[in-house]
Amino acid sequence: MDTSIPSKVLAAQARRSNAARIALFVLPLLLLAPAIWNGYPLLQYDTGGYLARWYEGYLVINRATSYGIYLHLGEQTQFWLNLGFQAIVSLWLIQLTLRVFGITKPFRLAAIGVGLIATTALPWITSMLLTDIFAGLSVLSLFLLIAYRDQTSAVEKVLLFAFTAFAASTHSATMIVLTGVCVAGWLLLPRLRGRVTASGLTLASSALVVGALLVLSCNYALSGKFTWTPGGSGVAFGRMLQDGIVKRYLDDHCPKQQLKLCPYKDELPPTGDDFLWGGNNMFDKLGRFEGMSDEMEFISKQAVTAYPWMQFKAAAKATWDQLVHVATGEGTNGWLPHTYGIIERYLPEQSAAMRAAKQQHWDINFDAVNLVHVPVALGSMVLMLIILGSALWRHRLDDVTLLAGTVTLALLGNALICGIISGPHDRYGSRIVWIATFTAMIAAIKYFIDDHDTADDGTD
């Protein structure tokens, strides 16, 4: 019997392979499609604060100087150098993760890449001048350092180490989430023998130590202060304000304590964002961060012990709300006065290009985008729970389960940190939840396609 493959089948396979290779070449461009269409990198409320770090020489709440230096390196290219780096690193980490899972066919990589671009926030955050792209990518790089140290080359280990350290330095929340993953790894190491090694955890933990040193070094280089980026107490104060805890504290203590906020306790704005960033006269009159940092820190610490049950309920609600706040595009609209002002002040040669971009003309419709992104994100998180529940039921710890567990832990840590400290924001969820969709795609291939192919081959 003739068992040779028909020529038509071979031709079809060749065409499919060629199409996949073309798609891989095009994927970096697709990852930057929003910026290319926009005519300029996408901007956000916080972009200006990062851009200004190189020029202003002082530290600002939650504005990492390492990311400011990174942006400065791409200024002469209108930041397309930064976006190109973000696209290439994204594709590299996606490809490397698929490779260690044995998913090496070009068509599958192309299909997953196109799927992520079409259904998640990945291309939008890749196209944006903001630290958000590094939140999800760093979870993947840390995972590869911890669990797949033996399946990567020496050069890949160095690159993973360097990227993880840099990504951790760009945002305190990212640093904390990655640290939480490492701590969980060390605690679970006795149960994860054979899947996770002490050497892998040591390498990953060392990358975070280097990241912390990078934060301190960059802050010293630009401000002359060997200190951590400010922000914790001020941001936590904002969350407590919108939860009503600050008002409760002022009502209970203003007769006894002489606080700057006492005369304004009945005029507090409804949200922390309105208080800190809304340009209200109250915060300006009180001296903004220079005049209020000590008092905000004092109230935040005192309120934790004064109202523990109120804090617990607010924290639980904030964590849950943050988990389900996953819409793409928060803070990426046509009204960004601070960011526009920073570009016009320090990069006036780019003002015309920035002002001509579609974003500045309100041409981006994130409502339409989120008709797809939100259900995909929420569904992906549910699938993570299903994968983990199935693994517990079957007492099975395979590669997919390990990745799903890592991603779930990162999502929970992100919701806990961002929800409790900053208050729930869609931006904090959308920047990391795409890795759950990526994990679900890997699970679909490993559990359904690969298992089916193995069954058809009659192998075990």
Tab-separated table of C-alpha atoms in Angstrom:
chain	number	residue	atom	x	y	z
A	1	MET	CA	0.000	0.000	0.000
A	2	ASP	CA	1.302	3.449	-0.904
A	3	THR	CA	1.786	5.454	2.302
A	4	SER	CA	3.422	8.481	0.718
A	5	ILE	CA	1.900	11.875	1.304
A	6	PRO	CA	-0.032	13.184	-1.728
A	7	SER	CA	1.602	16.087	-3.533
A	8	LYS	CA	-1.465	18.288	-2.977
A	9	VAL	CA	-1.138	17.814	0.781
A	10	LEU	CA	2.564	18.669	0.655
A	11	ALA	CA	1.830	21.764	-1.391
A	12	ALA	CA	-0.854	22.848	1.074
A	13	GLN	CA	1.523	22.330	3.989
A	14	ALA	CA	4.196	24.370	2.210
A	15	ARG	CA	1.788	27.231	1.573
A	16	ARG	CA	0.678	27.132	5.200
A	17	SER	CA	4.280	27.163	6.409
A	18	ASN	CA	5.188	30.088	4.149
A	19	ALA	CA	2.135	32.022	5.315
A	20	ALA	CA	3.135	31.383	8.923
A	21	ARG	CA	6.673	32.675	8.316
A	22	ILE	CA	5.304	35.822	6.685
A	23	ALA	CA	2.981	36.285	9.661
A	24	LEU	CA	5.921	35.999	12.070
A	25	PHE	CA	7.723	38.731	10.169
A	26	VAL	CA	4.623	40.904	10.287
A	27	LEU	CA	3.807	40.262	13.983
A	28	PRO	CA	6.061	43.041	15.369
A	29	LEU	CA	4.329	45.494	13.051
A	30	LEU	CA	0.934	44.207	14.160
A	31	LEU	CA	1.995	44.639	17.790
A	32	LEU	CA	2.619	48.296	16.955
A	33	ALA	CA	-0.442	48.697	14.736
A	34	PRO	CA	-2.211	51.126	17.121
A	35	ALA	CA	0.822	53.448	17.203
A	36	ILE	CA	1.401	53.179	13.449
A	37	TRP	CA	-2.258	53.991	12.785
A	38	ASN	CA	-2.083	56.807	15.342
A	39	GLY	CA	0.954	58.374	13.695
A	40	TYR	CA	2.739	58.777	17.030
A	41	PRO	CA	3.270	56.577	20.109
A	42	LEU	CA	0.198	56.338	22.292
A	43	LEU	CA	0.284	58.568	25.365
A	44	GLN	CA	-1.343	58.281	28.765
A	45	TYR	CA	-2.015	60.483	31.798
A	46	ASP	CA	1.239	59.338	33.441
A	47	THR	CA	3.530	59.493	30.398
A	48	GLY	CA	4.587	63.076	31.007
A	49	GLY	CA	5.696	62.327	34.558
A	50	TYR	CA	8.109	59.680	33.297
A	51	LEU	CA	9.383	61.810	30.411
A	52	ALA	CA	10.158	64.687	32.754
A	53	ARG	CA	12.346	62.678	35.105
A	54	TRP	CA	15.434	63.089	32.911
A	55	TYR	CA	15.015	66.875	32.760
A	56	GLU	CA	13.679	67.869	36.151
A	57	GLY	CA	16.133	66.070	38.425
A	58	TYR	CA	13.793	65.300	41.320
A	59	LEU	CA	11.681	62.318	42.334
A	60	VAL	CA	7.937	62.217	41.795
A	61	ILE	CA	5.407	59.859	43.307
A	62	ASN	CA	5.272	56.545	41.395
A	63	ARG	CA	7.392	57.796	38.473
A	64	ALA	CA	10.369	55.451	38.131
A	65	THR	CA	13.520	57.186	36.954
A	66	SER	CA	14.759	53.981	35.289
A	67	TYR	CA	11.821	54.154	32.900
A	68	GLY	CA	12.403	57.867	32.409
A	69	ILE	CA	15.991	57.146	31.350
A	70	TYR	CA	14.732	54.380	29.059
A	71	LEU	CA	12.382	56.837	27.341
A	72	HIS	CA	15.146	59.424	27.016
A	73	LEU	CA	17.211	56.946	24.988
A	74	GLY	CA	14.523	56.908	22.310
A	75	GLU	CA	13.641	60.594	22.184
A	76	GLN	CA	15.548	61.331	18.982
A	77	THR	CA	13.475	58.711	17.124
A	78	GLN	CA	10.177	60.120	18.439
A	79	PHE	CA	10.217	57.073	20.751
A	80	TRP	CA	9.833	54.572	17.904
A	81	LEU	CA	13.046	52.979	19.166
A	82	ASN	CA	11.295	52.304	22.487
A	83	LEU	CA	8.224	50.893	20.781
A	84	GLY	CA	10.361	48.697	18.529
A	85	PHE	CA	12.143	47.308	21.582
A	86	GLN	CA	8.822	46.624	23.297
A	87	ALA	CA	7.458	44.779	20.255
A	88	ILE	CA	10.596	42.669	19.763
A	89	VAL	CA	10.820	41.731	23.456
A	90	SER	CA	7.116	40.829	23.493
A	91	LEU	CA	7.478	38.533	20.498
A	92	TRP	CA	10.701	37.042	21.882
A	93	LEU	CA	9.173	36.165	25.260
A	94	ILE	CA	6.034	34.756	23.655
A	95	GLN	CA	8.155	32.621	21.299
A	96	LEU	CA	10.499	31.490	24.088
A	97	THR	CA	7.609	30.503	26.342
A	98	LEU	CA	6.014	28.521	23.526
A	99	ARG	CA	9.327	26.854	22.732
A	100	VAL	CA	9.852	25.508	26.253
A	101	PHE	CA	6.308	24.128	26.070
A	102	GLY	CA	7.214	22.289	22.870
A	103	ILE	CA	5.076	24.539	20.673
A	104	THR	CA	7.524	25.267	17.885
A	105	LYS	CA	5.534	25.154	14.668
A	106	PRO	CA	5.578	28.602	13.005
A	107	PHE	CA	1.867	28.414	12.242
A	108	ARG	CA	0.973	27.978	15.910
A	109	LEU	CA	3.197	30.840	17.009
A	110	ALA	CA	1.684	33.036	14.308
A	111	ALA	CA	-1.853	32.018	15.268
A	112	ILE	CA	-1.277	32.717	18.957
A	113	GLY	CA	0.357	36.057	18.179
A	114	VAL	CA	-2.518	37.145	15.962
A	115	GLY	CA	-5.007	35.888	18.553
A	116	LEU	CA	-3.399	37.964	21.320
A	117	ILE	CA	-3.254	41.026	19.084
A	118	ALA	CA	-6.917	40.691	18.133
A	119	THR	CA	-8.390	39.913	21.558
A	120	THR	CA	-6.209	41.497	24.268
A	121	ALA	CA	-4.648	44.796	25.289
A	122	LEU	CA	-1.181	43.595	24.225
A	123	PRO	CA	-0.805	45.723	21.041
A	124	TRP	CA	-2.172	48.798	22.810
A	125	ILE	CA	0.246	48.647	25.720
A	126	THR	CA	3.112	47.703	23.373
A	127	SER	CA	2.315	50.872	21.390
A	128	MET	CA	2.226	53.080	24.478
A	129	LEU	CA	4.878	55.108	26.304
A	130	LEU	CA	4.161	53.622	29.705
A	131	THR	CA	5.583	50.942	31.990
A	132	ASP	CA	2.494	48.743	31.569
A	133	ILE	CA	3.965	46.508	28.860
A	134	PHE	CA	6.583	45.264	31.327
A	135	ALA	CA	4.061	44.108	33.944
A	136	GLY	CA	2.902	40.995	32.080
A	137	LEU	CA	6.135	40.340	30.187
A	138	SER	CA	8.127	40.278	33.428
A	139	VAL	CA	5.883	37.548	34.834
A	140	LEU	CA	6.759	35.406	31.807
A	141	SER	CA	10.493	36.168	32.061
A	142	LEU	CA	10.507	35.406	35.793
A	143	PHE	CA	8.628	32.152	35.166
A	144	LEU	CA	11.195	31.101	32.575
A	145	LEU	CA	14.067	31.881	34.967
A	146	ILE	CA	12.479	29.878	37.761
A	147	ALA	CA	11.042	26.852	35.996
A	148	TYR	CA	12.928	26.495	32.716
A	149	ARG	CA	16.486	27.430	33.580
A	150	ASP	CA	17.765	24.175	32.032
A	151	GLN	CA	15.912	24.707	28.731
A	152	THR	CA	17.375	28.081	27.867
A	153	SER	CA	20.826	28.936	26.568
A	154	ALA	CA	23.416	30.964	28.475
A	155	VAL	CA	22.663	34.021	26.323
A	156	GLU	CA	18.921	33.629	26.902
A	157	LYS	CA	19.474	33.392	30.661
A	158	VAL	CA	21.471	36.619	30.637
A	159	LEU	CA	18.811	38.387	28.592
A	160	LEU	CA	15.984	37.062	30.791
A	161	PHE	CA	17.873	38.134	33.903
A	162	ALA	CA	18.568	41.625	32.563
A	163	PHE	CA	15.025	42.136	31.313
A	164	THR	CA	13.458	40.952	34.582
A	165	ALA	CA	15.677	43.295	36.593
A	166	PHE	CA	14.856	46.277	34.383
A	167	ALA	CA	11.119	45.507	34.239
A	168	ALA	CA	10.965	45.199	38.032
A	169	SER	CA	12.617	48.600	38.393
A	170	THR	CA	10.028	50.400	36.263
A	171	HIS	CA	7.146	50.186	38.742
A	172	SER	CA	6.909	49.374	42.440
A	173	ALA	CA	3.770	47.276	41.918
A	174	THR	CA	5.573	45.149	39.331
A	175	MET	CA	8.470	44.660	41.753
A	176	ILE	CA	6.115	43.580	44.545
A	177	VAL	CA	4.163	41.165	42.332
A	178	LEU	CA	7.343	39.508	41.075
A	179	THR	CA	8.697	39.318	44.619
A	180	GLY	CA	5.474	37.646	45.723
A	181	VAL	CA	5.836	35.030	42.983
A	182	CYS	CA	9.411	34.309	44.104
A	183	VAL	CA	8.403	34.079	47.774
A	184	ALA	CA	5.612	31.661	46.872
A	185	GLY	CA	8.108	29.618	44.884
A	186	TRP	CA	10.464	29.333	47.844
A	187	LEU	CA	7.610	28.389	50.192
A	188	LEU	CA	6.280	25.734	47.808
A	189	LEU	CA	9.682	24.427	46.754
A	190	PRO	CA	9.401	21.159	48.763
A	191	ARG	CA	6.139	20.363	46.926
A	192	LEU	CA	7.413	21.459	43.534
A	193	ARG	CA	10.580	19.374	43.387
A	194	GLY	CA	11.178	18.254	39.842
A	195	ARG	CA	9.311	21.283	38.469
A	196	VAL	CA	11.053	24.126	40.266
A	197	THR	CA	14.656	24.226	41.443
A	198	ALA	CA	16.433	26.219	44.123
A	199	SER	CA	18.962	27.381	41.529
A	200	GLY	CA	16.173	28.755	39.335
A	201	LEU	CA	14.578	30.567	42.269
A	202	THR	CA	17.977	31.940	43.278
A	203	LEU	CA	18.542	33.289	39.776
A	204	ALA	CA	15.090	34.902	39.663
A	205	SER	CA	15.445	36.366	43.154
A	206	SER	CA	18.845	37.769	42.243
A	207	ALA	CA	17.302	39.531	39.245
A	208	LEU	CA	14.875	41.292	41.582
A	209	VAL	CA	17.719	42.333	43.887
A	210	VAL	CA	19.510	43.833	40.871
A	211	GLY	CA	16.229	45.536	39.913
A	212	ALA	CA	15.995	47.089	43.377
A	213	LEU	CA	19.580	48.321	43.117
A	214	LEU	CA	18.738	49.774	39.710
A	215	VAL	CA	15.878	51.759	41.271
A	216	LEU	CA	18.200	53.194	43.914
A	217	SER	CA	21.017	53.890	41.450
A	218	CYS	CA	18.814	55.629	38.878
A	219	ASN	CA	17.166	57.728	41.575
A	220	TYR	CA	20.603	58.763	42.826
A	221	ALA	CA	21.874	59.504	39.328
A	222	LEU	CA	19.002	61.871	38.497
A	223	SER	CA	18.136	63.328	41.901
A	224	GLY	CA	21.201	62.858	44.074
A	225	LYS	CA	19.105	60.832	46.552
A	226	PHE	CA	19.882	57.160	47.174
A	227	THR	CA	16.303	56.285	47.996
A	228	TRP	CA	13.273	54.380	46.751
A	229	THR	CA	10.789	56.006	44.415
A	230	PRO	CA	8.192	57.774	46.595
A	231	GLY	CA	4.528	56.927	46.433
A	232	GLY	CA	3.301	54.294	48.841
A	233	SER	CA	1.692	56.356	51.585
A	234	GLY	CA	0.374	59.092	49.303
A	235	VAL	CA	-1.332	56.626	46.968
A	236	ALA	CA	-2.690	54.590	49.896
A	237	PHE	CA	-4.095	57.812	51.354
A	238	GLY	CA	-5.990	58.403	48.114
A	239	ARG	CA	-7.565	54.954	48.264
A	240	MET	CA	-8.587	55.459	51.913
A	241	LEU	CA	-10.040	58.853	51.027
A	242	GLN	CA	-12.392	57.409	48.417
A	243	ASP	CA	-13.381	54.586	50.784
A	244	GLY	CA	-14.471	57.138	53.384
A	245	ILE	CA	-11.775	56.162	55.875
A	246	VAL	CA	-9.960	59.507	55.781
A	247	LYS	CA	-13.216	61.372	56.440
A	248	ARG	CA	-13.945	59.060	59.366
A	249	TYR	CA	-10.470	59.638	60.800
A	250	LEU	CA	-10.726	63.414	60.468
A	251	ASP	CA	-14.193	63.442	62.063
A	252	ASP	CA	-12.890	61.433	65.010
A	253	HIS	CA	-9.557	63.196	65.559
A	254	CYS	CA	-9.714	66.776	64.310
A	255	PRO	CA	-10.895	68.163	67.642
A	256	LYS	CA	-7.705	66.786	69.226
A	257	GLN	CA	-5.115	66.773	66.419
A	258	GLN	CA	-4.098	69.853	64.474
A	259	LEU	CA	-4.066	68.513	60.926
A	260	LYS	CA	-3.910	70.588	57.754
A	261	LEU	CA	-6.924	68.752	56.351
A	262	CYS	CA	-9.190	69.474	59.325
A	263	PRO	CA	-10.682	72.698	57.859
A	264	TYR	CA	-11.426	70.806	54.640
A	265	LYS	CA	-12.804	67.566	56.062
A	266	ASP	CA	-16.309	68.275	54.794
A	267	GLU	CA	-15.073	69.281	51.336
A	268	LEU	CA	-12.997	66.232	50.399
A	269	PRO	CA	-13.372	65.131	46.753
A	270	PRO	CA	-14.992	61.758	46.067
A	271	THR	CA	-11.924	59.902	44.772
A	272	GLY	CA	-8.216	59.717	45.415
A	273	ASP	CA	-7.518	60.620	41.790
A	274	ASP	CA	-9.592	63.773	42.141
A	275	PHE	CA	-7.680	64.727	45.286
A	276	LEU	CA	-4.142	63.969	44.061
A	277	TRP	CA	-4.346	64.626	40.337
A	278	GLY	CA	-7.565	66.510	39.688
A	279	GLY	CA	-6.050	69.964	40.014
A	280	ASN	CA	-8.295	70.833	42.958
A	281	ASN	CA	-7.465	73.974	44.921
A	282	MET	CA	-7.444	72.103	48.237
A	283	PHE	CA	-4.380	69.987	47.485
A	284	ASP	CA	-2.645	72.932	45.819
A	285	LYS	CA	-3.277	75.204	48.819
A	286	LEU	CA	-1.856	72.604	51.171
A	287	GLY	CA	1.392	72.392	49.202
A	288	ARG	CA	0.723	69.247	47.172
A	289	PHE	CA	3.141	66.395	47.917
A	290	GLU	CA	5.853	68.575	49.430
A	291	GLY	CA	3.408	70.034	51.902
A	292	MET	CA	1.192	67.005	52.508
A	293	SER	CA	3.393	63.885	52.290
A	294	ASP	CA	4.059	63.672	56.038
A	295	GLU	CA	0.426	64.225	56.967
A	296	MET	CA	-0.867	61.743	54.391
A	297	GLU	CA	1.601	59.145	55.670
A	298	PHE	CA	0.582	59.838	59.266
A	299	ILE	CA	-3.148	59.524	58.564
A	300	SER	CA	-2.645	56.389	56.447
A	301	LYS	CA	-0.712	54.609	59.198
A	302	GLN	CA	-3.006	55.725	62.007
A	303	ALA	CA	-6.144	54.777	60.092
A	304	VAL	CA	-4.902	51.194	59.603
A	305	THR	CA	-4.866	50.534	63.361
A	306	ALA	CA	-7.817	52.775	64.197
A	307	TYR	CA	-10.307	51.071	61.866
A	308	PRO	CA	-9.088	47.507	61.138
A	309	TRP	CA	-12.485	46.065	60.184
A	310	MET	CA	-13.295	49.018	57.943
A	311	GLN	CA	-9.886	48.610	56.325
A	312	PHE	CA	-10.382	44.869	55.827
A	313	LYS	CA	-13.755	45.298	54.134
A	314	ALA	CA	-12.427	48.087	51.927
A	315	ALA	CA	-9.345	46.026	51.018
A	316	ALA	CA	-11.394	42.928	50.145
A	317	LYS	CA	-13.752	44.940	47.969
A	318	ALA	CA	-10.878	46.798	46.300
A	319	THR	CA	-9.101	43.512	45.492
A	320	TRP	CA	-12.205	42.002	43.934
A	321	ASP	CA	-13.011	45.186	42.016
A	322	GLN	CA	-9.452	45.303	40.698
A	323	LEU	CA	-9.686	41.697	39.476
A	324	VAL	CA	-12.670	42.529	37.274
A	325	HIS	CA	-11.444	45.966	36.142
A	326	VAL	CA	-9.763	44.838	32.924
A	327	ALA	CA	-10.930	47.242	30.205
A	328	THR	CA	-8.329	48.545	27.770
A	329	GLY	CA	-7.556	52.233	27.308
A	330	GLU	CA	-7.996	53.920	30.679
A	331	GLY	CA	-6.204	57.263	30.612
A	332	THR	CA	-5.473	57.015	26.892
A	333	ASN	CA	-7.723	59.658	25.394
A	334	GLY	CA	-7.433	63.071	23.812
A	335	TRP	CA	-7.192	65.100	27.024
A	336	LEU	CA	-3.739	64.733	28.579
A	337	PRO	CA	-2.717	68.290	29.463
A	338	HIS	CA	0.226	67.397	31.689
A	339	THR	CA	1.769	64.987	29.174
A	340	TYR	CA	1.216	67.474	26.328
A	341	GLY	CA	2.827	70.191	28.386
A	342	ILE	CA	5.895	68.090	29.170
A	343	ILE	CA	6.426	67.214	25.491
A	344	GLU	CA	5.971	70.818	24.390
A	345	ARG	CA	8.350	72.066	27.093
A	346	TYR	CA	11.192	69.569	26.724
A	347	LEU	CA	10.667	68.166	23.209
A	348	PRO	CA	9.165	71.082	21.268
A	349	GLU	CA	10.339	69.618	17.957
A	350	GLN	CA	7.848	66.768	18.478
A	351	SER	CA	4.864	68.949	19.343
A	352	ALA	CA	3.499	69.071	15.800
A	353	ALA	CA	3.650	65.290	15.329
A	354	MET	CA	2.134	64.708	18.749
A	355	ARG	CA	-0.703	67.166	18.158
A	356	ALA	CA	-1.427	65.691	14.710
A	357	ALA	CA	-1.859	62.137	16.041
A	358	LYS	CA	-5.311	60.595	15.938
A	359	GLN	CA	-5.359	60.146	19.714
A	360	GLN	CA	-5.191	63.902	20.200
A	361	HIS	CA	-8.257	64.208	17.953
A	362	TRP	CA	-10.252	61.710	20.029
A	363	ASP	CA	-10.319	59.174	17.196
A	364	ILE	CA	-9.771	56.049	19.370
A	365	ASN	CA	-12.937	54.186	20.329
A	366	PHE	CA	-12.067	51.940	23.254
A	367	ASP	CA	-15.747	51.137	23.831
A	368	ALA	CA	-15.709	49.093	20.639
A	369	VAL	CA	-12.352	47.515	21.514
A	370	ASN	CA	-13.598	46.444	24.942
A	371	LEU	CA	-16.589	44.630	23.504
A	372	VAL	CA	-13.960	41.981	22.742
A	373	HIS	CA	-11.236	42.600	25.297
A	374	VAL	CA	-13.300	42.534	28.494
A	375	PRO	CA	-15.131	39.206	27.964
A	376	VAL	CA	-11.916	37.584	26.713
A	377	ALA	CA	-10.024	38.804	29.787
A	378	LEU	CA	-12.686	37.692	32.255
A	379	GLY	CA	-13.120	34.358	30.481
A	380	SER	CA	-9.362	33.777	30.523
A	381	MET	CA	-9.234	34.256	34.290
A	382	VAL	CA	-12.054	31.763	34.728
A	383	LEU	CA	-10.121	29.295	32.567
A	384	MET	CA	-7.113	29.671	34.892
A	385	LEU	CA	-9.304	28.544	37.784
A	386	ILE	CA	-10.638	25.629	35.735
A	387	ILE	CA	-7.108	24.493	34.846
A	388	LEU	CA	-5.999	24.683	38.476
A	389	GLY	CA	-9.180	23.007	39.735
A	390	SER	CA	-8.764	20.175	37.255
A	391	ALA	CA	-5.126	19.726	38.297
A	392	LEU	CA	-6.105	19.502	41.963
A	393	TRP	CA	-8.898	17.032	41.180
A	394	ARG	CA	-6.553	14.800	39.185
A	395	HIS	CA	-3.534	15.367	41.445
A	396	ARG	CA	-1.562	16.424	38.363
A	397	LEU	CA	1.149	19.039	38.219
A	398	ASP	CA	2.232	19.488	34.629
A	399	ASP	CA	3.853	22.398	32.801
A	400	VAL	CA	0.551	24.068	31.928
A	401	THR	CA	-0.650	23.863	35.532
A	402	LEU	CA	2.590	25.435	36.740
A	403	LEU	CA	2.206	28.331	34.305
A	404	ALA	CA	-1.485	28.754	35.159
A	405	GLY	CA	-0.631	28.781	38.869
A	406	THR	CA	2.082	31.402	38.342
A	407	VAL	CA	-0.204	33.604	36.245
A	408	THR	CA	-3.076	33.262	38.740
A	409	LEU	CA	-0.767	34.180	41.607
A	410	ALA	CA	0.482	37.214	39.654
A	411	LEU	CA	-3.084	38.320	38.861
A	412	LEU	CA	-4.129	37.989	42.506
A	413	GLY	CA	-1.016	39.798	43.696
A	414	ASN	CA	-1.565	42.564	41.167
A	415	ALA	CA	-5.188	42.970	42.264
A	416	LEU	CA	-4.214	42.940	45.930
A	417	ILE	CA	-1.412	45.493	45.606
A	418	CYS	CA	-3.023	47.828	43.080
A	419	GLY	CA	-6.533	47.555	44.484
A	420	ILE	CA	-5.583	48.172	48.109
A	421	ILE	CA	-2.852	50.752	47.576
A	422	SER	CA	-4.060	52.712	44.551
A	423	GLY	CA	-7.694	51.720	44.286
A	424	PRO	CA	-9.214	49.733	41.390
A	425	HIS	CA	-8.328	50.934	37.889
A	426	ASP	CA	-8.929	49.230	34.552
A	427	ARG	CA	-5.391	50.084	33.494
A	428	TYR	CA	-3.870	47.950	36.256
A	429	GLY	CA	-5.900	44.927	35.210
A	430	SER	CA	-5.607	45.185	31.438
A	431	ARG	CA	-1.815	45.512	31.509
A	432	ILE	CA	-1.343	42.024	32.977
A	433	VAL	CA	-4.465	39.939	32.261
A	434	TRP	CA	-3.398	39.213	28.676
A	435	ILE	CA	-0.953	36.608	30.018
A	436	ALA	CA	-3.986	34.625	31.232
A	437	THR	CA	-5.297	34.587	27.656
A	438	PHE	CA	-1.847	33.506	26.472
A	439	THR	CA	-1.829	30.678	29.032
A	440	ALA	CA	-5.304	29.576	27.956
A	441	MET	CA	-4.078	29.348	24.354
A	442	ILE	CA	-1.120	27.205	25.431
A	443	ALA	CA	-3.461	24.957	27.412
A	444	ALA	CA	-5.752	24.539	24.406
A	445	ILE	CA	-2.845	23.368	22.258
A	446	LYS	CA	-1.303	21.059	24.850
A	447	TYR	CA	-4.525	19.502	26.145
A	448	PHE	CA	-6.583	19.243	22.983
A	449	ILE	CA	-4.478	19.475	19.835
A	450	ASP	CA	-1.283	17.771	20.998
A	451	ASP	CA	-3.125	15.116	23.014
A	452	HIS	CA	-5.384	14.428	20.039
A	453	ASP	CA	-2.397	14.112	17.705
A	454	THR	CA	-0.721	11.715	20.153
A	455	ALA	CA	-3.859	9.591	20.337
A	456	ASP	CA	-4.088	9.449	16.552
A	457	ASP	CA	-0.468	8.286	16.386
A	458	GLY	CA	-1.237	5.485	18.800
A	459	THR	CA	1.504	6.625	21.192
A	460	ASP	CA	1.303	6.987	24.911
